Structure formats: C-alpha cells, structure tokens
C-alpha cells in the first residue's frame, strides 16, 4: 500500500458516492410539482436523504471548529437550501451542547452558467464581512469555488472551510476538493433543492436529473 500524508478516510472526503451506473429512483414513487412532469429523468437524491446527510456534515463541522465563532457565507442562489438546512443543524448542535459558537450568516451571489454550460466570466455580487466558512451547492468544474476563494483571501480570514453539498466527477474538473462534501455524483446536470436550469426547478424538493425534454423546454 502506498504511503500517504495525513489520511482522511476516503468516504469522509468524498461524501456519499453515487456511482455512474446509479439509476436513481423512479419519479412515480415520489411527489413533485406537476409543472415539471415530463422534464425529469429520475430522482437522484430524495429530499430526506439530503437533509440527513447535511445533519452529519453539521456535526463534522462543529467538531472541527472548536470554540471559534463562525461566519457562514452562503453562495446564492443555488446554495440557499443547503445553507438554510446546514445552519439549522449547526444551531441545533450548538443549542444542545455546552459549547457556545456564535454564528453569523452572509450571502454572496455568483453566476457563471447558461443552460447547462459553465461560462467564461464570473460575477461576484455582495458579501462584506467575509471571514470563516463557505457553503456551496455544487462543485462542477471547480472554477466558481476558486474564484470565490481568491476573493475571500483579501479579507485575511483566520480559517476558511468549504462545504459543498455535491461534487461532480467531471473530466473538466480542476480537482478542487471542498473540506466537507455531501455527495459525489456522476457528471450529469442536476436540478432541485434550489439548483436551477436557467432559473427553473429551484422549487423542486428532491435533487433530480433533468432530461432532454426539460433542457429543450427551458433553454435560452
Ligand atoms: P463550477 O464553476 O463548474 O464548479 O460550477 C459551480 C456552479 O455551477 C454551481 O455553484 C452551480 O450554481 C452551477 N452548477 C454546476 N453544475 C450544476 C448542476 O448540475 N445543476 C445546477 N447547477 C450547476
Ligand atoms: Mg445556476
């Protein structure tokens, strides 16, 4: 076996692994908005599992943070559900322990995707007091996260940790790895749980795979 530096168990680093042959769940076994009937391939991750996994991420984060105060920086718009659920779990853990962690929340907005493609330029809007923890929806190519981190550096934070709900296994990836990952997923375009395709599907609870019909219907 190869020698390695500090070893973090692989499943902790990558989160729950959804393999390329993972077929997802049949949509007809769940409820979802009627206006999206015919636009989706499958349920990749049901809402309940998303929330359960985030509960564990919150526990891992609290364990690492110790007694430091934290600023949760939510990356809008796609990260708002993840951030809200993460903050809820962090609050619960803090409330039910004798550790007092003071928590602030700020929001930043990044935009780089048109249809299902990552666009060249990155816009960063908002966020004034940037110091500790960043919460993010998907790491696709990793470009967005690198751009954000270099702009956070300017504020000389004590510590920056990145939590991402999803990490895609993509050939275009620049191998950015968040400190906390919810799920590692195949290179498919997913929607729901605040993730959008041209602003649609944010109002879907589960993380689903969009189909060709859906892409065509909402293409710009
Ligand atoms: P990256 O710069 O390629 O890592 O892309 C990250 C950003 O692109 C995320 O914050 C999302 O907003 C968006 N994104 C990437 N993949 C998906 C996806 O499958 N569904 C919805 N949005 C995505
Ligand atoms: Mg988007």
JSON list of C-alpha atoms and ligand atoms in Angstrom, two decimals:
[
{"chain": "A", "resi": 1, "resn": "UNK", "atom": "CA", "xyz": [0.00, 0.00, 0.00]},
{"chain": "A", "resi": 2, "resn": "UNK", "atom": "CA", "xyz": [1.20, 3.48, -0.79]},
{"chain": "A", "resi": 3, "resn": "UNK", "atom": "CA", "xyz": [2.36, 5.78, 2.00]},
{"chain": "A", "resi": 4, "resn": "UNK", "atom": "CA", "xyz": [0.31, 8.91, 2.28]},
{"chain": "A", "resi": 5, "resn": "UNK", "atom": "CA", "xyz": [0.29, 12.12, 4.30]},
{"chain": "A", "resi": 6, "resn": "UNK", "atom": "CA", "xyz": [-2.46, 12.77, 6.84]},
{"chain": "A", "resi": 7, "resn": "UNK", "atom": "CA", "xyz": [-5.12, 10.27, 5.95]},
{"chain": "A", "resi": 8, "resn": "UNK", "atom": "CA", "xyz": [-8.73, 11.31, 5.89]},
{"chain": "A", "resi": 9, "resn": "UNK", "atom": "CA", "xyz": [-10.96, 8.30, 5.23]},
{"chain": "A", "resi": 10, "resn": "UNK", "atom": "CA", "xyz": [-11.97, 8.43, 1.59]},
{"chain": "A", "resi": 11, "resn": "UNK", "atom": "CA", "xyz": [-15.69, 8.26, 2.24]},
{"chain": "A", "resi": 12, "resn": "UNK", "atom": "CA", "xyz": [-15.42, 11.24, 4.59]},
{"chain": "A", "resi": 13, "resn": "UNK", "atom": "CA", "xyz": [-13.65, 13.27, 1.95]},
{"chain": "A", "resi": 14, "resn": "UNK", "atom": "CA", "xyz": [-15.92, 12.39, -0.94]},
{"chain": "A", "resi": 15, "resn": "UNK", "atom": "CA", "xyz": [-19.19, 12.03, 0.90]},
{"chain": "A", "resi": 16, "resn": "UNK", "atom": "CA", "xyz": [-21.85, 9.57, -0.20]},
{"chain": "A", "resi": 17, "resn": "UNK", "atom": "CA", "xyz": [-20.75, 8.13, -3.53]},
{"chain": "A", "resi": 18, "resn": "UNK", "atom": "CA", "xyz": [-23.30, 7.83, -6.30]},
{"chain": "A", "resi": 19, "resn": "UNK", "atom": "CA", "xyz": [-21.71, 5.67, -8.97]},
{"chain": "A", "resi": 20, "resn": "UNK", "atom": "CA", "xyz": [-22.04, 6.29, -12.70]},
{"chain": "A", "resi": 21, "resn": "UNK", "atom": "CA", "xyz": [-24.37, 3.32, -13.05]},
{"chain": "A", "resi": 22, "resn": "UNK", "atom": "CA", "xyz": [-26.64, 4.51, -10.22]},
{"chain": "A", "resi": 23, "resn": "UNK", "atom": "CA", "xyz": [-30.07, 4.60, -11.91]},
{"chain": "A", "resi": 24, "resn": "UNK", "atom": "CA", "xyz": [-31.69, 6.92, -9.37]},
{"chain": "A", "resi": 25, "resn": "UNK", "atom": "CA", "xyz": [-35.25, 6.47, -8.12]},
{"chain": "A", "resi": 26, "resn": "UNK", "atom": "CA", "xyz": [-38.40, 6.21, -10.19]},
{"chain": "A", "resi": 27, "resn": "UNK", "atom": "CA", "xyz": [-40.11, 9.63, -10.21]},
{"chain": "A", "resi": 28, "resn": "UNK", "atom": "CA", "xyz": [-43.52, 8.00, -9.85]},
{"chain": "A", "resi": 29, "resn": "UNK", "atom": "CA", "xyz": [-42.57, 6.82, -6.36]},
{"chain": "A", "resi": 30, "resn": "UNK", "atom": "CA", "xyz": [-42.27, 10.42, -5.14]},
{"chain": "A", "resi": 31, "resn": "UNK", "atom": "CA", "xyz": [-44.26, 13.64, -5.29]},
{"chain": "A", "resi": 32, "resn": "UNK", "atom": "CA", "xyz": [-43.02, 16.65, -7.23]},
{"chain": "A", "resi": 33, "resn": "UNK", "atom": "CA", "xyz": [-44.60, 19.68, -8.91]},
{"chain": "A", "resi": 34, "resn": "UNK", "atom": "CA", "xyz": [-46.90, 18.86, -11.80]},
{"chain": "A", "resi": 35, "resn": "UNK", "atom": "CA", "xyz": [-45.38, 21.62, -13.94]},
{"chain": "A", "resi": 36, "resn": "UNK", "atom": "CA", "xyz": [-42.21, 19.50, -14.16]},
{"chain": "A", "resi": 37, "resn": "UNK", "atom": "CA", "xyz": [-43.91, 16.29, -15.26]},
{"chain": "A", "resi": 38, "resn": "UNK", "atom": "CA", "xyz": [-42.04, 15.02, -18.35]},
{"chain": "A", "resi": 39, "resn": "UNK", "atom": "CA", "xyz": [-38.97, 17.21, -17.75]},
{"chain": "A", "resi": 40, "resn": "UNK", "atom": "CA", "xyz": [-37.02, 14.89, -15.46]},
{"chain": "A", "resi": 41, "resn": "UNK", "atom": "CA", "xyz": [-35.13, 11.62, -15.82]},
{"chain": "A", "resi": 42, "resn": "UNK", "atom": "CA", "xyz": [-35.12, 10.39, -12.23]},
{"chain": "A", "resi": 43, "resn": "UNK", "atom": "CA", "xyz": [-34.80, 11.36, -8.58]},
{"chain": "A", "resi": 44, "resn": "UNK", "atom": "CA", "xyz": [-31.06, 11.22, -7.93]},
{"chain": "A", "resi": 45, "resn": "UNK", "atom": "CA", "xyz": [-31.21, 12.11, -4.22]},
{"chain": "A", "resi": 46, "resn": "UNK", "atom": "CA", "xyz": [-34.51, 12.29, -2.32]},
{"chain": "A", "resi": 47, "resn": "UNK", "atom": "CA", "xyz": [-35.02, 15.34, -0.10]},
{"chain": "A", "resi": 48, "resn": "UNK", "atom": "CA", "xyz": [-34.97, 13.33, 3.13]},
{"chain": "A", "resi": 49, "resn": "UNK", "atom": "CA", "xyz": [-31.56, 11.86, 2.41]},
{"chain": "A", "resi": 50, "resn": "UNK", "atom": "CA", "xyz": [-30.19, 15.30, 1.55]},
{"chain": "A", "resi": 51, "resn": "UNK", "atom": "CA", "xyz": [-31.29, 16.65, 4.92]},
{"chain": "A", "resi": 52, "resn": "UNK", "atom": "CA", "xyz": [-29.99, 13.61, 6.81]},
{"chain": "A", "resi": 53, "resn": "UNK", "atom": "CA", "xyz": [-26.59, 13.93, 5.18]},
{"chain": "A", "resi": 54, "resn": "UNK", "atom": "CA", "xyz": [-26.43, 17.66, 6.00]},
{"chain": "A", "resi": 55, "resn": "UNK", "atom": "CA", "xyz": [-27.10, 16.84, 9.64]},
{"chain": "A", "resi": 56, "resn": "UNK", "atom": "CA", "xyz": [-23.92, 14.77, 9.67]},
{"chain": "A", "resi": 57, "resn": "UNK", "atom": "CA", "xyz": [-21.94, 17.49, 7.85]},
{"chain": "A", "resi": 58, "resn": "UNK", "atom": "CA", "xyz": [-23.03, 19.92, 10.57]},
{"chain": "A", "resi": 59, "resn": "UNK", "atom": "CA", "xyz": [-21.76, 17.54, 13.22]},
{"chain": "A", "resi": 60, "resn": "UNK", "atom": "CA", "xyz": [-18.40, 17.18, 11.44]},
{"chain": "A", "resi": 61, "resn": "UNK", "atom": "CA", "xyz": [-18.09, 20.95, 11.05]},
{"chain": "A", "resi": 62, "resn": "UNK", "atom": "CA", "xyz": [-18.86, 21.62, 14.72]},
{"chain": "A", "resi": 63, "resn": "UNK", "atom": "CA", "xyz": [-16.29, 19.03, 15.76]},
{"chain": "A", "resi": 64, "resn": "UNK", "atom": "CA", "xyz": [-13.57, 20.76, 13.70]},
{"chain": "A", "resi": 65, "resn": "UNK", "atom": "CA", "xyz": [-14.45, 24.32, 14.59]},
{"chain": "A", "resi": 66, "resn": "UNK", "atom": "CA", "xyz": [-14.00, 24.03, 18.32]},
{"chain": "A", "resi": 67, "resn": "UNK", "atom": "CA", "xyz": [-14.90, 27.25, 20.10]},
{"chain": "A", "resi": 68, "resn": "UNK", "atom": "CA", "xyz": [-14.36, 29.60, 17.17]},
{"chain": "A", "resi": 69, "resn": "UNK", "atom": "CA", "xyz": [-17.05, 31.98, 16.08]},
{"chain": "A", "resi": 70, "resn": "UNK", "atom": "CA", "xyz": [-18.19, 31.36, 12.56]},
{"chain": "A", "resi": 71, "resn": "UNK", "atom": "CA", "xyz": [-19.47, 33.26, 9.59]},
{"chain": "A", "resi": 72, "resn": "UNK", "atom": "CA", "xyz": [-21.47, 31.11, 7.24]},
{"chain": "A", "resi": 73, "resn": "UNK", "atom": "CA", "xyz": [-21.17, 32.51, 3.76]},
{"chain": "A", "resi": 74, "resn": "UNK", "atom": "CA", "xyz": [-23.97, 31.23, 1.61]},
{"chain": "A", "resi": 75, "resn": "UNK", "atom": "CA", "xyz": [-23.40, 31.15, -2.11]},
{"chain": "A", "resi": 76, "resn": "UNK", "atom": "CA", "xyz": [-26.67, 32.18, -3.79]},
{"chain": "A", "resi": 77, "resn": "UNK", "atom": "CA", "xyz": [-28.84, 31.27, -5.39]},
{"chain": "A", "resi": 78, "resn": "UNK", "atom": "CA", "xyz": [-28.22, 27.54, -5.65]},
{"chain": "A", "resi": 79, "resn": "UNK", "atom": "CA", "xyz": [-26.82, 27.24, -2.13]},
{"chain": "A", "resi": 80, "resn": "UNK", "atom": "CA", "xyz": [-29.73, 28.74, -0.24]},
{"chain": "A", "resi": 81, "resn": "UNK", "atom": "CA", "xyz": [-31.46, 25.48, 0.69]},
{"chain": "A", "resi": 82, "resn": "UNK", "atom": "CA", "xyz": [-28.20, 23.80, 1.65]},
{"chain": "A", "resi": 83, "resn": "UNK", "atom": "CA", "xyz": [-27.16, 26.81, 3.70]},
{"chain": "A", "resi": 84, "resn": "UNK", "atom": "CA", "xyz": [-30.52, 27.10, 5.46]},
{"chain": "A", "resi": 85, "resn": "UNK", "atom": "CA", "xyz": [-30.58, 23.42, 6.42]},
{"chain": "A", "resi": 86, "resn": "UNK", "atom": "CA", "xyz": [-26.91, 23.45, 7.43]},
{"chain": "A", "resi": 87, "resn": "UNK", "atom": "CA", "xyz": [-27.39, 26.50, 9.65]},
{"chain": "A", "resi": 88, "resn": "UNK", "atom": "CA", "xyz": [-30.45, 24.87, 11.22]},
{"chain": "A", "resi": 89, "resn": "UNK", "atom": "CA", "xyz": [-28.45, 21.77, 12.13]},
{"chain": "A", "resi": 90, "resn": "UNK", "atom": "CA", "xyz": [-25.47, 23.83, 13.37]},
{"chain": "A", "resi": 91, "resn": "UNK", "atom": "CA", "xyz": [-27.84, 25.77, 15.62]},
{"chain": "A", "resi": 92, "resn": "UNK", "atom": "CA", "xyz": [-29.37, 22.58, 16.99]},
{"chain": "A", "resi": 93, "resn": "UNK", "atom": "CA", "xyz": [-25.99, 21.09, 17.82]},
{"chain": "A", "resi": 94, "resn": "UNK", "atom": "CA", "xyz": [-24.83, 24.31, 19.43]},
{"chain": "A", "resi": 95, "resn": "UNK", "atom": "CA", "xyz": [-28.03, 24.66, 21.44]},
{"chain": "A", "resi": 96, "resn": "UNK", "atom": "CA", "xyz": [-27.89, 21.11, 22.72]},
{"chain": "A", "resi": 97, "resn": "UNK", "atom": "CA", "xyz": [-24.29, 21.26, 23.85]},
{"chain": "A", "resi": 98, "resn": "UNK", "atom": "CA", "xyz": [-22.46, 23.41, 26.35]},
{"chain": "A", "resi": 99, "resn": "UNK", "atom": "CA", "xyz": [-20.32, 24.83, 23.59]},
{"chain": "A", "resi": 100, "resn": "UNK", "atom": "CA", "xyz": [-21.27, 28.34, 22.59]},
{"chain": "A", "resi": 101, "resn": "UNK", "atom": "CA", "xyz": [-20.47, 29.05, 18.99]},
{"chain": "A", "resi": 102, "resn": "UNK", "atom": "CA", "xyz": [-21.61, 32.43, 17.78]},
{"chain": "A", "resi": 103, "resn": "UNK", "atom": "CA", "xyz": [-22.78, 32.33, 14.20]},
{"chain": "A", "resi": 104, "resn": "UNK", "atom": "CA", "xyz": [-23.27, 34.99, 11.57]},
{"chain": "A", "resi": 105, "resn": "UNK", "atom": "CA", "xyz": [-24.66, 34.45, 8.12]},
{"chain": "A", "resi": 106, "resn": "UNK", "atom": "CA", "xyz": [-23.84, 36.40, 4.98]},
{"chain": "A", "resi": 107, "resn": "UNK", "atom": "CA", "xyz": [-24.76, 35.93, 1.37]},
{"chain": "A", "resi": 108, "resn": "UNK", "atom": "CA", "xyz": [-22.89, 36.21, -1.86]},
{"chain": "A", "resi": 109, "resn": "UNK", "atom": "CA", "xyz": [-24.08, 35.71, -5.38]},
{"chain": "A", "resi": 110, "resn": "UNK", "atom": "CA", "xyz": [-22.12, 34.09, -8.17]},
{"chain": "A", "resi": 111, "resn": "UNK", "atom": "CA", "xyz": [-23.25, 33.50, -11.70]},
{"chain": "A", "resi": 112, "resn": "UNK", "atom": "CA", "xyz": [-21.49, 31.58, -14.44]},
{"chain": "A", "resi": 113, "resn": "UNK", "atom": "CA", "xyz": [-23.86, 29.07, -16.04]},
{"chain": "A", "resi": 114, "resn": "UNK", "atom": "CA", "xyz": [-26.05, 29.43, -19.10]},
{"chain": "A", "resi": 115, "resn": "UNK", "atom": "CA", "xyz": [-28.18, 26.39, -19.97]},
{"chain": "A", "resi": 116, "resn": "UNK", "atom": "CA", "xyz": [-26.03, 23.55, -18.63]},
{"chain": "A", "resi": 117, "resn": "UNK", "atom": "CA", "xyz": [-22.65, 25.06, -19.57]},
{"chain": "A", "resi": 118, "resn": "UNK", "atom": "CA", "xyz": [-20.10, 26.85, -17.43]},
{"chain": "A", "resi": 119, "resn": "UNK", "atom": "CA", "xyz": [-19.47, 30.31, -18.96]},
{"chain": "A", "resi": 120, "resn": "UNK", "atom": "CA", "xyz": [-16.17, 32.13, -19.09]},
{"chain": "A", "resi": 121, "resn": "UNK", "atom": "CA", "xyz": [-16.60, 35.13, -16.84]},
{"chain": "A", "resi": 122, "resn": "UNK", "atom": "CA", "xyz": [-17.66, 35.01, -13.20]},
{"chain": "A", "resi": 123, "resn": "UNK", "atom": "CA", "xyz": [-19.73, 37.65, -11.50]},
{"chain": "A", "resi": 124, "resn": "UNK", "atom": "CA", "xyz": [-19.45, 38.02, -7.70]},
{"chain": "A", "resi": 125, "resn": "UNK", "atom": "CA", "xyz": [-22.11, 40.17, -6.07]},
{"chain": "A", "resi": 126, "resn": "UNK", "atom": "CA", "xyz": [-22.47, 41.07, -2.35]},
{"chain": "A", "resi": 127, "resn": "UNK", "atom": "CA", "xyz": [-20.79, 39.91, 0.89]},
{"chain": "A", "resi": 128, "resn": "UNK", "atom": "CA", "xyz": [-18.95, 42.48, 3.02]},
{"chain": "A", "resi": 129, "resn": "UNK", "atom": "CA", "xyz": [-17.67, 40.80, 6.14]},
{"chain": "A", "resi": 130, "resn": "UNK", "atom": "CA", "xyz": [-16.06, 37.60, 4.91]},
{"chain": "A", "resi": 131, "resn": "UNK", "atom": "CA", "xyz": [-14.22, 35.53, 7.49]},
{"chain": "A", "resi": 132, "resn": "UNK", "atom": "CA", "xyz": [-14.81, 31.82, 8.04]},
{"chain": "A", "resi": 133, "resn": "UNK", "atom": "CA", "xyz": [-16.97, 29.19, 6.44]},
{"chain": "A", "resi": 134, "resn": "UNK", "atom": "CA", "xyz": [-18.32, 29.00, 2.92]},
{"chain": "A", "resi": 135, "resn": "UNK", "atom": "CA", "xyz": [-21.41, 26.97, 1.97]},
{"chain": "A", "resi": 136, "resn": "UNK", "atom": "CA", "xyz": [-21.94, 25.95, -1.60]},
{"chain": "A", "resi": 137, "resn": "UNK", "atom": "CA", "xyz": [-24.33, 23.95, -3.76]},
{"chain": "A", "resi": 138, "resn": "UNK", "atom": "CA", "xyz": [-22.35, 22.10, -6.44]},
{"chain": "A", "resi": 139, "resn": "UNK", "atom": "CA", "xyz": [-18.70, 21.93, -7.33]},
{"chain": "A", "resi": 140, "resn": "UNK", "atom": "CA", "xyz": [-18.79, 21.21, -11.05]},
{"chain": "A", "resi": 141, "resn": "UNK", "atom": "CA", "xyz": [-15.57, 22.23, -12.72]},
{"chain": "A", "resi": 142, "resn": "UNK", "atom": "CA", "xyz": [-14.34, 23.92, -9.52]},
{"chain": "A", "resi": 143, "resn": "UNK", "atom": "CA", "xyz": [-13.82, 27.24, -11.31]},
{"chain": "A", "resi": 144, "resn": "UNK", "atom": "CA", "xyz": [-16.50, 29.06, -9.31]},
{"chain": "A", "resi": 145, "resn": "UNK", "atom": "CA", "xyz": [-15.05, 27.99, -5.98]},
{"chain": "A", "resi": 146, "resn": "UNK", "atom": "CA", "xyz": [-11.51, 29.02, -6.88]},
{"chain": "A", "resi": 147, "resn": "UNK", "atom": "CA", "xyz": [-12.70, 32.47, -7.98]},
{"chain": "A", "resi": 148, "resn": "UNK", "atom": "CA", "xyz": [-14.61, 32.88, -4.74]},
{"chain": "A", "resi": 149, "resn": "UNK", "atom": "CA", "xyz": [-11.75, 31.72, -2.52]},
{"chain": "A", "resi": 150, "resn": "UNK", "atom": "CA", "xyz": [-9.30, 34.13, -4.10]},
{"chain": "A", "resi": 151, "resn": "UNK", "atom": "CA", "xyz": [-11.69, 36.99, -3.42]},
{"chain": "A", "resi": 152, "resn": "UNK", "atom": "CA", "xyz": [-12.15, 35.84, 0.20]},
{"chain": "A", "resi": 153, "resn": "UNK", "atom": "CA", "xyz": [-8.35, 35.78, 0.72]},
{"chain": "A", "resi": 154, "resn": "UNK", "atom": "CA", "xyz": [-8.33, 39.58, 0.61]},
{"chain": "A", "resi": 155, "resn": "UNK", "atom": "CA", "xyz": [-10.12, 39.68, 3.98]},
{"chain": "A", "resi": 156, "resn": "UNK", "atom": "CA", "xyz": [-7.41, 37.62, 5.68]},
{"chain": "A", "resi": 157, "resn": "UNK", "atom": "CA", "xyz": [-9.77, 35.23, 7.46]},
{"chain": "A", "resi": 158, "resn": "UNK", "atom": "CA", "xyz": [-8.44, 33.07, 10.33]},
{"chain": "A", "resi": 159, "resn": "UNK", "atom": "CA", "xyz": [-9.79, 29.98, 8.72]},
{"chain": "A", "resi": 160, "resn": "UNK", "atom": "CA", "xyz": [-11.80, 29.19, 5.60]},
{"chain": "A", "resi": 161, "resn": "UNK", "atom": "CA", "xyz": [-13.58, 25.89, 5.17]},
{"chain": "A", "resi": 162, "resn": "UNK", "atom": "CA", "xyz": [-15.65, 24.98, 2.17]},
{"chain": "A", "resi": 163, "resn": "UNK", "atom": "CA", "xyz": [-18.74, 22.80, 2.45]},
{"chain": "A", "resi": 164, "resn": "UNK", "atom": "CA", "xyz": [-20.31, 21.66, -0.77]},
{"chain": "A", "resi": 165, "resn": "UNK", "atom": "CA", "xyz": [-23.44, 19.56, -0.97]},
{"chain": "A", "resi": 166, "resn": "UNK", "atom": "CA", "xyz": [-22.48, 17.98, -4.29]},
{"chain": "A", "resi": 167, "resn": "UNK", "atom": "CA", "xyz": [-19.21, 17.32, -6.05]},
{"chain": "A", "resi": 168, "resn": "UNK", "atom": "CA", "xyz": [-19.33, 16.16, -9.65]},
{"chain": "A", "resi": 169, "resn": "UNK", "atom": "CA", "xyz": [-16.96, 13.64, -11.14]},
{"chain": "A", "resi": 170, "resn": "UNK", "atom": "CA", "xyz": [-16.22, 15.60, -14.27]},
{"chain": "A", "resi": 171, "resn": "UNK", "atom": "CA", "xyz": [-13.40, 15.45, -16.79]},
{"chain": "A", "resi": 172, "resn": "UNK", "atom": "CA", "xyz": [-13.44, 19.25, -16.86]},
{"chain": "A", "resi": 173, "resn": "UNK", "atom": "CA", "xyz": [-12.73, 19.35, -13.14]},
{"chain": "A", "resi": 174, "resn": "UNK", "atom": "CA", "xyz": [-9.68, 21.27, -11.91]},
{"chain": "A", "resi": 175, "resn": "UNK", "atom": "CA", "xyz": [-9.74, 18.85, -8.95]},
{"chain": "A", "resi": 176, "resn": "UNK", "atom": "CA", "xyz": [-10.91, 21.37, -6.36]},
{"chain": "A", "resi": 177, "resn": "UNK", "atom": "CA", "xyz": [-11.99, 19.48, -3.24]},
{"chain": "A", "resi": 178, "resn": "UNK", "atom": "CA", "xyz": [-14.18, 21.03, -0.57]},
{"chain": "A", "resi": 179, "resn": "UNK", "atom": "CA", "xyz": [-13.42, 20.38, 3.10]},
{"chain": "A", "resi": 180, "resn": "UNK", "atom": "CA", "xyz": [-16.89, 18.91, 3.56]},
{"chain": "A", "resi": 181, "resn": "UNK", "atom": "CA", "xyz": [-18.73, 17.13, 0.77]},
{"chain": "A", "resi": 182, "resn": "UNK", "atom": "CA", "xyz": [-22.29, 15.83, 0.92]},
{"chain": "A", "resi": 183, "resn": "UNK", "atom": "CA", "xyz": [-22.39, 13.59, -2.13]},
{"chain": "A", "resi": 184, "resn": "UNK", "atom": "CA", "xyz": [-20.11, 12.79, -5.04]},
{"chain": "A", "resi": 185, "resn": "UNK", "atom": "CA", "xyz": [-22.24, 12.43, -8.16]},
{"chain": "A", "resi": 186, "resn": "UNK", "atom": "CA", "xyz": [-21.80, 11.43, -11.81]},
{"chain": "A", "resi": 187, "resn": "UNK", "atom": "CA", "xyz": [-21.28, 14.13, -14.43]},
{"chain": "A", "resi": 188, "resn": "UNK", "atom": "CA", "xyz": [-24.95, 14.83, -15.07]},
{"chain": "A", "resi": 189, "resn": "UNK", "atom": "CA", "xyz": [-26.83, 18.11, -14.85]},
{"chain": "A", "resi": 190, "resn": "UNK", "atom": "CA", "xyz": [-28.97, 18.07, -11.72]},
{"chain": "A", "resi": 191, "resn": "UNK", "atom": "CA", "xyz": [-31.77, 20.34, -10.57]},
{"chain": "A", "resi": 192, "resn": "UNK", "atom": "CA", "xyz": [-33.90, 20.84, -7.48]},
{"chain": "A", "resi": 193, "resn": "UNK", "atom": "CA", "xyz": [-33.22, 21.67, -3.84]},
{"chain": "A", "resi": 194, "resn": "UNK", "atom": "CA", "xyz": [-32.50, 25.25, -5.05]},
{"chain": "A", "resi": 195, "resn": "UNK", "atom": "CA", "xyz": [-30.35, 24.15, -8.00]},
{"chain": "A", "resi": 196, "resn": "UNK", "atom": "CA", "xyz": [-31.61, 25.56, -11.27]},
{"chain": "A", "resi": 197, "resn": "UNK", "atom": "CA", "xyz": [-31.55, 25.17, -15.00]},
{"chain": "A", "resi": 198, "resn": "UNK", "atom": "CA", "xyz": [-31.96, 28.74, -16.31]},
{"chain": "A", "resi": 199, "resn": "UNK", "atom": "CA", "xyz": [-33.79, 29.65, -13.07]},
{"chain": "A", "resi": 200, "resn": "UNK", "atom": "CA", "xyz": [-36.28, 26.78, -13.29]},
{"chain": "A", "resi": 201, "resn": "UNK", "atom": "CA", "xyz": [-36.55, 23.80, -10.91]},
{"chain": "A", "resi": 202, "resn": "UNK", "atom": "CA", "xyz": [-35.50, 25.64, -7.75]},
{"chain": "A", "resi": 203, "resn": "UNK", "atom": "CA", "xyz": [-38.99, 24.84, -6.45]},
{"chain": "A", "resi": 204, "resn": "UNK", "atom": "CA", "xyz": [-38.36, 21.09, -6.55]},
{"chain": "A", "resi": 205, "resn": "UNK", "atom": "CA", "xyz": [-37.53, 19.33, -3.25]},
{"chain": "A", "resi": 206, "resn": "UNK", "atom": "CA", "xyz": [-35.52, 16.40, -4.49]},
{"chain": "A", "resi": 207, "resn": "UNK", "atom": "CA", "xyz": [-32.28, 16.54, -6.46]},
{"chain": "A", "resi": 208, "resn": "UNK", "atom": "CA", "xyz": [-33.23, 15.21, -9.87]},
{"chain": "A", "resi": 209, "resn": "UNK", "atom": "CA", "xyz": [-31.62, 14.63, -13.23]},
{"chain": "A", "resi": 210, "resn": "UNK", "atom": "CA", "xyz": [-33.12, 16.82, -15.95]},
{"chain": "A", "resi": 211, "resn": "UNK", "atom": "CA", "xyz": [-33.96, 15.08, -19.27]},
{"chain": "A", "resi": 212, "resn": "UNK", "atom": "CA", "xyz": [-33.58, 16.29, -22.87]},
{"chain": "A", "resi": 213, "resn": "UNK", "atom": "CA", "xyz": [-37.20, 17.41, -22.99]},
{"chain": "A", "resi": 214, "resn": "UNK", "atom": "CA", "xyz": [-36.68, 19.56, -19.90]},
{"chain": "A", "resi": 215, "resn": "UNK", "atom": "CA", "xyz": [-33.47, 21.06, -21.29]},
{"chain": "A", "resi": 216, "resn": "UNK", "atom": "CA", "xyz": [-35.19, 21.94, -24.55]},
{"chain": "A", "resi": 217, "resn": "UNK", "atom": "CA", "xyz": [-38.26, 23.37, -22.85]},
{"chain": "A", "resi": 218, "resn": "UNK", "atom": "CA", "xyz": [-36.31, 25.82, -20.69]},
{"chain": "A", "resi": 219, "resn": "UNK", "atom": "CA", "xyz": [-33.39, 26.53, -22.99]},
{"chain": "A", "resi": 220, "resn": "UNK", "atom": "CA", "xyz": [-32.43, 30.20, -23.51]},
{"chain": "B", "resi": 1, "resn": "LIG", "atom": "P1", "xyz": [-18.20, 25.18, -11.48]},
{"chain": "B", "resi": 1, "resn": "LIG", "atom": "O1", "xyz": [-17.60, 26.55, -11.58]},
{"chain": "B", "resi": 1, "resn": "LIG", "atom": "O2", "xyz": [-18.19, 24.46, -12.79]},
{"chain": "B", "resi": 1, "resn": "LIG", "atom": "O3", "xyz": [-17.62, 24.37, -10.34]},
{"chain": "B", "resi": 1, "resn": "LIG", "atom": "O4", "xyz": [-19.75, 25.35, -11.22]},
{"chain": "B", "resi": 1, "resn": "LIG", "atom": "C1", "xyz": [-20.30, 25.62, -10.00]},
{"chain": "B", "resi": 1, "resn": "LIG", "atom": "C2", "xyz": [-21.62, 26.32, -10.12]},
{"chain": "B", "resi": 1, "resn": "LIG", "atom": "O5", "xyz": [-22.30, 25.97, -11.32]},
{"chain": "B", "resi": 1, "resn": "LIG", "atom": "C3", "xyz": [-22.53, 25.88, -9.03]},
{"chain": "B", "resi": 1, "resn": "LIG", "atom": "O6", "xyz": [-22.47, 26.79, -7.98]},
{"chain": "B", "resi": 1, "resn": "LIG", "atom": "C4", "xyz": [-23.90, 25.83, -9.66]},
{"chain": "B", "resi": 1, "resn": "LIG", "atom": "O7", "xyz": [-24.56, 27.06, -9.49]},
{"chain": "B", "resi": 1, "resn": "LIG", "atom": "C5", "xyz": [-23.64, 25.59, -11.11]},
{"chain": "B", "resi": 1, "resn": "LIG", "atom": "N1", "xyz": [-23.79, 24.18, -11.45]},
{"chain": "B", "resi": 1, "resn": "LIG", "atom": "C6", "xyz": [-22.82, 23.29, -11.76]},
{"chain": "B", "resi": 1, "resn": "LIG", "atom": "N2", "xyz": [-23.33, 22.09, -12.02]},
{"chain": "B", "resi": 1, "resn": "LIG", "atom": "C7", "xyz": [-24.67, 22.20, -11.88]},
{"chain": "B", "resi": 1, "resn": "LIG", "atom": "C8", "xyz": [-25.77, 21.28, -11.99]},
{"chain": "B", "resi": 1, "resn": "LIG", "atom": "O8", "xyz": [-25.65, 20.08, -12.29]},
{"chain": "B", "resi": 1, "resn": "LIG", "atom": "N3", "xyz": [-27.00, 21.80, -11.77]},
{"chain": "B", "resi": 1, "resn": "LIG", "atom": "C9", "xyz": [-27.22, 23.10, -11.44]},
{"chain": "B", "resi": 1, "resn": "LIG", "atom": "N4", "xyz": [-26.23, 23.98, -11.30]},
{"chain": "B", "resi": 1, "resn": "LIG", "atom": "C10", "xyz": [-24.96, 23.54, -11.53]},
{"chain": "B", "resi": 2, "resn": "LIG", "atom": "MG1", "xyz": [-27.42, 28.15, -11.57]}
]
